[in-house]
Amino acid sequence: MRRTVFNEDHEAFRETLRAFIEAEVVPVYDEWFAAGQAPRDFYYKLGELGIFGINVPEEFGGAGLESHKFEAVLYEETARAGVAFGGSGVHVLLALPYIKMLATDEQKKRFLPKFVSGEEMWAIAMTEPGTGSDLAGMKSTAKLSEDGTHYVLNGAKTFITGGVHADRMIVCARTAAPTAEDRRHGISLFAVDTKSEGYSVGRKLDKLGLKTSDTAELAFVDVKVPVEDLLGEENKGFYYLGHNLASERWGIAFGAYAQAKAAVRFAKQYVQDRTVFGKTVASFQNTKFELAACQAEVDAAEAVADRATEALDAGELTPAEAASAKLFCTEVAHRVIDRCLQLHGGYGFMNEYPIARLYADNRVNRIYGGTSEIMKSIIAKNMGL
């Protein structure tokens, strides 16, 4: 089936990106994997390539495009090569929408040029120890000083992707207590300078997968945050967080589909090269049936991912549709990658093979951005159940 989601500009970007990955990432990726993160200077290269500025207005140094399709190409090309761009995904997919939606003109002038160049890497800190997906239960606080010039931030966060290298962190904290009617009331968002006194990065977390993505614990002890760094209005943070969940879940869905597609590619290459009992593994009927079944699932996931991309670009992707896309694509990827690893036999369990890393990286897709169970609850509620 012919895809219609991409045009010539996207395909030209794909060629540039593929060449960049082959030259700048593949030769050193094993080093990143061993170190547990991509080097900080790599993000400057992404800035020079224009990756960070695609959706940033031209007046701030970006390309001024309003489309997620270039991000979609990035997901496909990194998965195809069996690599990742460290923790840079949160910089664009998660942090940028909040800056564009909430920042004042003065803030955009301060933040966006450095965002585009990679001089300031951004991340977002929502999850706290013991709260998980229950964001309304967060305990971190930001209290306005008596003279009204700054907030005093205290608390802790965990599972913060990009937390080690971040120069600016969007921190979610309570500026008011929840009400009896609404537990979500009282959360605000702040663009915190990570060099601030009292801001500290704790453990760099040792994850099952996503090894090149720096993920950390954060602590705030009497961190002074200028009032000029409040994003949006006080106490409306939970609404803002919900507003961007559709695009976040689209990104996870599309990334999962791209991983499943890559898994089939890796498995097909392997079984065509691997010989057992005097035959290639690809020549056995079971191999053909397994890969055919996987390909059919990938085709379905591609259709769902592409449809969600078109809806997101049109501003029409609803929370329930995003949840459905995420649920379907992540579950498909889980099944496909597992079956493709099985076709590798014992070699599939070795980290030197892309399928092993892909297997570990993929597992979190059914957890972060809202678990599969949460996605089912959202879909069921939309069905009137």
Short mmCIF file of C-alpha atoms in Angstrom, two decimals, residues 14-382:
data_model
loop_
_atom_site.label_atom_id
_atom_site.label_comp_id
_atom_site.label_asym_id
_atom_site.label_seq_id
_atom_site.Cartn_x
_atom_site.Cartn_y
_atom_site.Cartn_z
CA ARG A 14 15.16 11.42 5.52
CA GLU A 15 18.19 11.16 3.21
CA THR A 16 20.07 13.86 5.15
CA LEU A 17 19.20 12.28 8.47
CA ARG A 18 20.20 8.79 7.35
CA ALA A 19 23.60 10.05 6.19
CA PHE A 20 24.07 11.92 9.48
CA ILE A 21 23.25 8.81 11.52
CA GLU A 22 25.67 6.67 9.53
CA ALA A 23 28.47 9.22 9.91
CA GLU A 24 27.96 10.62 13.41
CA VAL A 25 26.07 8.02 15.45
CA VAL A 26 26.58 4.45 14.27
CA PRO A 27 30.41 4.46 14.62
CA VAL A 28 30.27 5.61 18.27
CA TYR A 29 26.96 4.18 19.44
CA ASP A 30 28.54 1.30 21.35
CA GLU A 31 30.51 3.86 23.36
CA TRP A 32 27.33 5.74 24.20
CA PHE A 33 25.65 2.49 25.19
CA ALA A 34 28.49 1.59 27.55
CA ALA A 35 28.57 5.10 29.05
CA GLY A 36 24.81 5.14 29.60
CA GLN A 37 24.29 8.44 27.79
CA ALA A 38 25.08 10.39 24.66
CA PRO A 39 27.82 13.03 25.06
CA ARG A 40 26.63 16.58 25.66
CA ASP A 41 28.36 17.93 22.54
CA PHE A 42 26.26 15.64 20.35
CA TYR A 43 23.27 17.89 21.01
CA TYR A 44 25.13 20.82 19.45
CA LYS A 45 25.42 18.71 16.29
CA LEU A 46 21.66 18.11 16.33
CA GLY A 47 21.20 21.85 16.69
CA GLU A 48 23.46 22.51 13.71
CA LEU A 49 21.51 19.95 11.68
CA GLY A 50 18.31 21.84 12.44
CA ILE A 51 16.59 19.03 14.34
CA PHE A 52 15.63 21.25 17.28
CA GLY A 53 14.28 24.14 15.23
CA ILE A 54 11.84 22.48 12.85
CA ASN A 55 8.75 23.56 14.79
CA VAL A 56 10.20 26.78 16.22
CA PRO A 57 9.08 30.10 14.68
CA GLU A 58 11.55 31.67 12.26
CA GLU A 59 11.93 34.82 14.36
CA PHE A 60 13.61 32.69 17.03
CA GLY A 61 15.94 30.84 14.67
CA GLY A 62 13.72 27.92 13.69
CA ALA A 63 12.19 26.71 10.42
CA GLY A 64 8.70 27.84 11.41
CA LEU A 65 6.94 24.61 10.42
CA GLU A 66 3.84 23.33 12.19
CA SER A 67 4.13 19.62 11.53
CA HIS A 68 5.14 16.48 13.40
CA LYS A 69 5.99 14.61 10.21
CA PHE A 70 9.69 15.43 10.38
CA GLU A 71 9.71 13.97 13.90
CA ALA A 72 8.03 10.90 12.46
CA VAL A 73 10.84 10.53 9.92
CA LEU A 74 13.35 10.82 12.78
CA TYR A 75 11.60 8.00 14.66
CA GLU A 76 11.75 5.77 11.60
CA GLU A 77 15.38 6.49 10.78
CA THR A 78 16.78 6.07 14.29
CA ALA A 79 14.85 2.81 14.71
CA ARG A 80 16.02 1.60 11.29
CA ALA A 81 19.64 2.12 12.32
CA GLY A 82 19.13 0.62 15.77
CA VAL A 83 20.22 3.82 17.52
CA ALA A 84 18.75 6.66 19.57
CA PHE A 85 19.61 10.34 19.98
CA GLY A 86 20.14 10.13 23.74
CA GLY A 87 17.70 12.14 25.83
CA SER A 88 17.05 14.72 23.12
CA GLY A 89 13.56 13.41 22.40
CA VAL A 90 12.05 15.14 25.43
CA HIS A 91 13.68 18.40 24.34
CA VAL A 92 11.50 18.60 21.23
CA LEU A 93 8.50 16.33 21.81
CA LEU A 94 7.77 17.20 25.44
CA ALA A 95 9.35 20.52 26.35
CA LEU A 96 8.84 22.57 23.18
CA PRO A 97 5.01 22.42 23.16
CA TYR A 98 4.92 23.98 26.63
CA ILE A 99 7.28 26.78 25.62
CA LYS A 100 5.26 27.54 22.50
CA MET A 101 1.93 27.36 24.31
CA LEU A 102 2.77 29.11 27.59
CA ALA A 103 5.85 31.31 27.23
CA THR A 104 5.46 35.07 26.99
CA ASP A 105 7.14 36.95 24.15
CA GLU A 106 9.91 37.92 26.55
CA GLN A 107 10.41 34.30 27.59
CA LYS A 108 10.45 33.06 24.01
CA LYS A 109 13.16 35.58 23.15
CA ARG A 110 15.21 34.31 26.08
CA PHE A 111 14.59 30.61 25.67
CA LEU A 112 14.05 29.64 22.05
CA PRO A 113 17.30 30.69 20.28
CA LYS A 114 19.34 28.64 22.77
CA PHE A 115 16.77 25.83 22.49
CA VAL A 116 17.26 25.68 18.71
CA SER A 117 21.06 25.68 18.87
CA GLY A 118 21.28 23.04 21.59
CA GLU A 119 23.02 25.50 23.90
CA GLU A 120 20.21 24.94 26.39
CA MET A 121 18.76 21.45 26.56
CA TRP A 122 15.31 21.15 28.11
CA ALA A 123 13.46 18.39 29.92
CA ILE A 124 10.35 18.14 32.06
CA ALA A 125 10.01 16.92 35.65
CA MET A 126 6.57 15.57 36.52
CA THR A 127 6.88 12.18 38.22
CA GLU A 128 7.68 11.99 41.93
CA PRO A 129 8.71 9.06 44.11
CA GLY A 130 5.54 7.26 45.16
CA THR A 131 3.13 9.05 42.79
CA GLY A 132 3.72 7.40 39.39
CA SER A 133 0.90 8.32 37.01
CA ASP A 134 -1.02 10.14 39.77
CA LEU A 135 0.24 13.63 38.97
CA ALA A 136 -2.40 15.22 41.18
CA GLY A 137 -0.65 13.58 44.12
CA MET A 138 2.63 15.48 43.67
CA LYS A 139 4.14 16.98 46.82
CA SER A 140 6.82 19.35 45.46
CA THR A 141 6.02 22.95 46.38
CA ALA A 142 6.85 26.40 45.03
CA LYS A 143 6.00 29.19 47.47
CA LEU A 144 6.03 32.85 46.46
CA SER A 145 8.50 34.93 48.45
CA GLU A 146 7.28 37.79 50.63
CA ASP A 147 8.67 40.39 48.26
CA GLY A 148 7.05 38.67 45.28
CA THR A 149 10.26 38.43 43.24
CA HIS A 150 10.73 34.66 43.24
CA TYR A 151 9.33 31.29 44.21
CA VAL A 152 11.06 28.93 46.63
CA LEU A 153 11.04 25.40 45.20
CA ASN A 154 11.33 22.29 47.37
CA GLY A 155 10.77 18.64 46.57
CA ALA A 156 12.01 15.68 44.54
CA LYS A 157 11.40 14.08 41.14
CA THR A 158 12.30 10.72 39.64
CA PHE A 159 12.44 8.98 36.23
CA ILE A 160 13.36 12.29 34.59
CA THR A 161 14.55 11.62 31.03
CA GLY A 162 17.21 14.09 29.96
CA GLY A 163 17.70 14.98 33.61
CA VAL A 164 21.51 14.71 33.62
CA HIS A 165 22.23 17.00 30.67
CA ALA A 166 19.30 19.41 31.04
CA ASP A 167 20.11 23.12 31.27
CA ARG A 168 16.47 24.11 31.78
CA MET A 169 13.93 21.91 33.50
CA ILE A 170 10.18 22.44 33.34
CA VAL A 171 9.31 21.58 36.93
CA CYS A 172 5.75 20.87 38.03
CA ALA A 173 5.12 21.94 41.62
CA ARG A 174 2.30 22.94 43.92
CA THR A 175 1.70 26.65 44.38
CA ALA A 176 -1.57 26.01 46.21
CA ALA A 177 -3.16 23.13 48.08
CA PRO A 178 -5.67 20.90 46.29
CA THR A 179 -9.31 21.59 47.03
CA ALA A 180 -11.91 19.12 48.23
CA GLU A 181 -13.60 19.42 44.84
CA ASP A 182 -10.48 19.20 42.71
CA ARG A 183 -7.25 17.38 43.62
CA ARG A 184 -5.67 18.73 40.44
CA HIS A 185 -5.92 22.38 41.49
CA GLY A 186 -2.80 24.22 42.57
CA ILE A 187 -0.10 22.85 40.23
CA SER A 188 2.12 25.32 38.34
CA LEU A 189 4.95 24.99 35.81
CA PHE A 190 8.36 26.65 36.06
CA ALA A 191 11.31 26.89 33.63
CA VAL A 192 14.04 26.24 36.19
CA ASP A 193 17.70 26.97 35.51
CA THR A 194 19.48 23.76 36.52
CA LYS A 195 22.51 25.75 37.67
CA SER A 196 20.43 27.32 40.45
CA GLU A 197 21.65 26.91 44.01
CA GLY A 198 19.81 24.08 45.75
CA TYR A 199 19.03 22.25 42.49
CA SER A 200 20.78 18.89 42.36
CA VAL A 201 20.89 15.86 40.11
CA GLY A 202 20.91 12.63 42.10
CA ARG A 203 21.43 9.14 40.76
CA LYS A 204 21.64 8.55 37.02
CA LEU A 205 19.19 5.69 36.94
CA ASP A 206 20.26 2.31 35.57
CA LYS A 207 17.41 1.32 33.26
CA LEU A 208 16.52 -1.94 31.57
CA GLY A 209 16.55 -0.22 28.18
CA LEU A 210 17.05 3.21 26.58
CA LYS A 211 20.63 3.00 27.76
CA THR A 212 21.85 6.08 25.87
CA SER A 213 19.12 8.25 27.37
CA ASP A 214 20.19 9.97 30.60
CA THR A 215 17.48 9.47 33.21
CA ALA A 216 17.90 10.85 36.70
CA GLU A 217 16.51 11.68 40.11
CA LEU A 218 16.28 15.38 40.97
CA ALA A 219 16.12 17.23 44.28
CA PHE A 220 15.19 20.85 45.06
CA VAL A 221 16.16 22.48 48.35
CA ASP A 222 15.07 26.12 48.64
CA VAL A 223 15.70 26.74 44.95
CA LYS A 224 14.94 30.36 44.06
CA VAL A 225 12.98 30.57 40.81
CA PRO A 226 12.42 34.12 39.47
CA VAL A 227 8.77 34.97 38.89
CA GLU A 228 9.79 35.67 35.29
CA ASP A 229 10.31 31.91 34.87
CA LEU A 230 6.74 30.88 35.68
CA LEU A 231 5.23 29.26 32.57
CA GLY A 232 1.60 30.18 32.06
CA GLU A 233 -0.68 31.03 34.95
CA GLU A 234 -0.41 29.87 38.54
CA ASN A 235 -2.39 26.78 39.56
CA LYS A 236 -3.35 25.80 35.99
CA GLY A 237 -0.47 23.38 35.45
CA PHE A 238 -2.56 20.22 35.46
CA TYR A 239 -4.68 21.59 32.62
CA TYR A 240 -1.53 22.43 30.66
CA LEU A 241 -0.12 18.94 31.21
CA GLY A 242 -3.31 17.35 29.94
CA HIS A 243 -3.36 19.61 26.89
CA ASN A 244 -0.10 18.16 25.56
CA LEU A 245 -0.70 14.51 26.38
CA ALA A 246 -2.12 13.76 22.92
CA SER A 247 1.11 14.78 21.16
CA GLU A 248 3.22 12.93 23.73
CA ARG A 249 1.23 9.74 23.24
CA TRP A 250 1.37 10.14 19.48
CA GLY A 251 5.17 10.24 19.74
CA ILE A 252 5.25 7.02 21.76
CA ALA A 253 2.83 5.35 19.34
CA PHE A 254 4.77 6.34 16.24
CA GLY A 255 8.08 5.45 17.84
CA ALA A 256 6.76 2.00 18.78
CA TYR A 257 5.51 1.37 15.24
CA ALA A 258 8.94 2.41 13.89
CA GLN A 259 10.63 -0.02 16.27
CA ALA A 260 8.38 -2.86 15.14
CA LYS A 261 9.15 -2.08 11.51
CA ALA A 262 12.87 -2.07 12.28
CA ALA A 263 12.58 -5.39 14.13
CA VAL A 264 11.18 -7.08 11.03
CA ARG A 265 14.04 -5.62 9.00
CA PHE A 266 16.65 -6.90 11.46
CA ALA A 267 15.05 -10.36 11.61
CA LYS A 268 14.72 -10.65 7.84
CA GLN A 269 18.41 -9.82 7.38
CA TYR A 270 19.44 -12.26 10.07
CA VAL A 271 17.43 -15.26 8.86
CA GLN A 272 18.64 -14.75 5.29
CA ASP A 273 22.26 -14.82 6.43
CA ARG A 274 22.06 -17.48 9.14
CA THR A 275 22.46 -21.12 8.11
CA VAL A 276 21.33 -24.18 10.11
CA PHE A 277 21.11 -27.81 9.01
CA GLY A 278 22.53 -26.77 5.66
CA LYS A 279 19.74 -24.27 4.97
CA THR A 280 19.19 -20.60 5.62
CA VAL A 281 16.80 -19.97 8.50
CA ALA A 282 14.70 -17.95 6.05
CA SER A 283 13.97 -21.08 4.02
CA PHE A 284 11.95 -22.77 6.79
CA GLN A 285 8.19 -22.45 6.59
CA ASN A 286 7.90 -21.39 10.24
CA THR A 287 10.27 -18.49 9.63
CA LYS A 288 8.28 -17.32 6.62
CA PHE A 289 4.98 -17.57 8.51
CA GLU A 290 6.34 -15.74 11.56
CA LEU A 291 7.77 -12.86 9.54
CA ALA A 292 4.65 -12.66 7.37
CA ALA A 293 2.47 -12.39 10.48
CA CYS A 294 4.78 -9.72 11.90
CA GLN A 295 4.71 -7.77 8.64
CA ALA A 296 0.91 -7.80 8.63
CA GLU A 297 0.87 -6.36 12.16
CA VAL A 298 3.41 -3.70 11.21
CA ASP A 299 1.29 -2.73 8.20
CA ALA A 300 -1.70 -2.22 10.49
CA ALA A 301 0.35 -0.24 13.02
CA GLU A 302 1.72 1.94 10.21
CA ALA A 303 -1.81 2.80 9.11
CA VAL A 304 -2.81 3.72 12.67
CA ALA A 305 0.38 5.75 13.23
CA ASP A 306 0.00 7.62 9.92
CA ARG A 307 -3.64 8.41 10.59
CA ALA A 308 -2.77 9.75 14.04
CA THR A 309 0.01 11.87 12.50
CA GLU A 310 -2.37 13.47 10.04
CA ALA A 311 -4.91 14.15 12.79
CA LEU A 312 -2.24 15.66 15.07
CA ASP A 313 -0.98 17.98 12.33
CA ALA A 314 -4.56 19.06 11.66
CA GLY A 315 -5.11 19.78 15.36
CA GLU A 316 -7.80 17.10 15.48
CA LEU A 317 -6.19 14.26 17.46
CA THR A 318 -8.43 13.70 20.48
CA PRO A 319 -7.19 12.29 23.81
CA ALA A 320 -9.11 9.06 23.19
CA GLU A 321 -7.71 8.68 19.66
CA ALA A 322 -4.19 9.29 20.93
CA ALA A 323 -4.74 6.70 23.66
CA SER A 324 -6.03 4.21 21.11
CA ALA A 325 -3.05 4.77 18.82
CA LYS A 326 -0.61 4.40 21.70
CA LEU A 327 -2.29 1.25 23.01
CA PHE A 328 -2.42 -0.42 19.60
CA CYS A 329 1.04 0.49 18.34
CA THR A 330 2.84 -0.32 21.59
CA GLU A 331 1.10 -3.68 21.95
CA VAL A 332 1.87 -4.54 18.32
CA ALA A 333 5.52 -3.58 18.82
CA HIS A 334 5.70 -5.74 21.94
CA ARG A 335 4.48 -8.80 20.05
CA VAL A 336 6.46 -8.21 16.87
CA ILE A 337 9.79 -7.48 18.52
CA ASP A 338 9.48 -10.52 20.77
CA ARG A 339 8.81 -12.80 17.76
CA CYS A 340 11.66 -11.26 15.78
CA LEU A 341 14.05 -11.78 18.68
CA GLN A 342 12.96 -15.44 18.83
CA LEU A 343 13.99 -15.87 15.21
CA HIS A 344 17.52 -14.78 16.17
CA GLY A 345 17.82 -17.66 18.63
CA GLY A 346 20.52 -17.20 21.25
CA TYR A 347 22.08 -14.33 19.35
CA GLY A 348 18.92 -12.34 19.95
CA PHE A 349 19.82 -12.24 23.64
CA MET A 350 23.18 -10.59 22.95
CA ASN A 351 23.40 -6.81 23.21
CA GLU A 352 25.74 -6.66 20.23
CA TYR A 353 22.67 -7.39 18.08
CA PRO A 354 20.25 -4.48 17.52
CA ILE A 355 17.23 -6.70 18.20
CA ALA A 356 18.31 -7.26 21.82
CA ARG A 357 18.63 -3.54 22.48
CA LEU A 358 15.36 -2.91 20.67
CA TYR A 359 13.61 -5.49 22.86
CA ALA A 360 14.77 -3.73 26.03
CA ASP A 361 14.11 -0.22 24.70
CA ASN A 362 10.59 -1.07 23.61
CA ARG A 363 9.36 -2.36 26.95
CA VAL A 364 8.84 1.06 28.50
CA ASN A 365 6.46 2.15 25.75
CA ARG A 366 3.59 0.39 27.50
CA ILE A 367 4.42 2.20 30.74
CA TYR A 368 5.43 5.82 30.22
CA GLY A 369 3.10 8.46 28.86
CA GLY A 370 0.38 6.50 30.64
CA THR A 371 0.30 2.73 31.00
CA SER A 372 -1.65 0.48 28.65
CA GLU A 373 -4.20 0.08 31.44
CA ILE A 374 -4.66 3.85 31.64
CA MET A 375 -5.07 3.96 27.85
CA LYS A 376 -7.83 1.36 28.08
CA SER A 377 -9.57 3.39 30.77
CA ILE A 378 -9.49 6.53 28.58
CA ILE A 379 -10.83 4.63 25.57
CA ALA A 380 -13.56 2.96 27.63
CA LYS A 381 -14.66 6.30 29.10
CA ASN A 382 -14.87 7.76 25.60
#
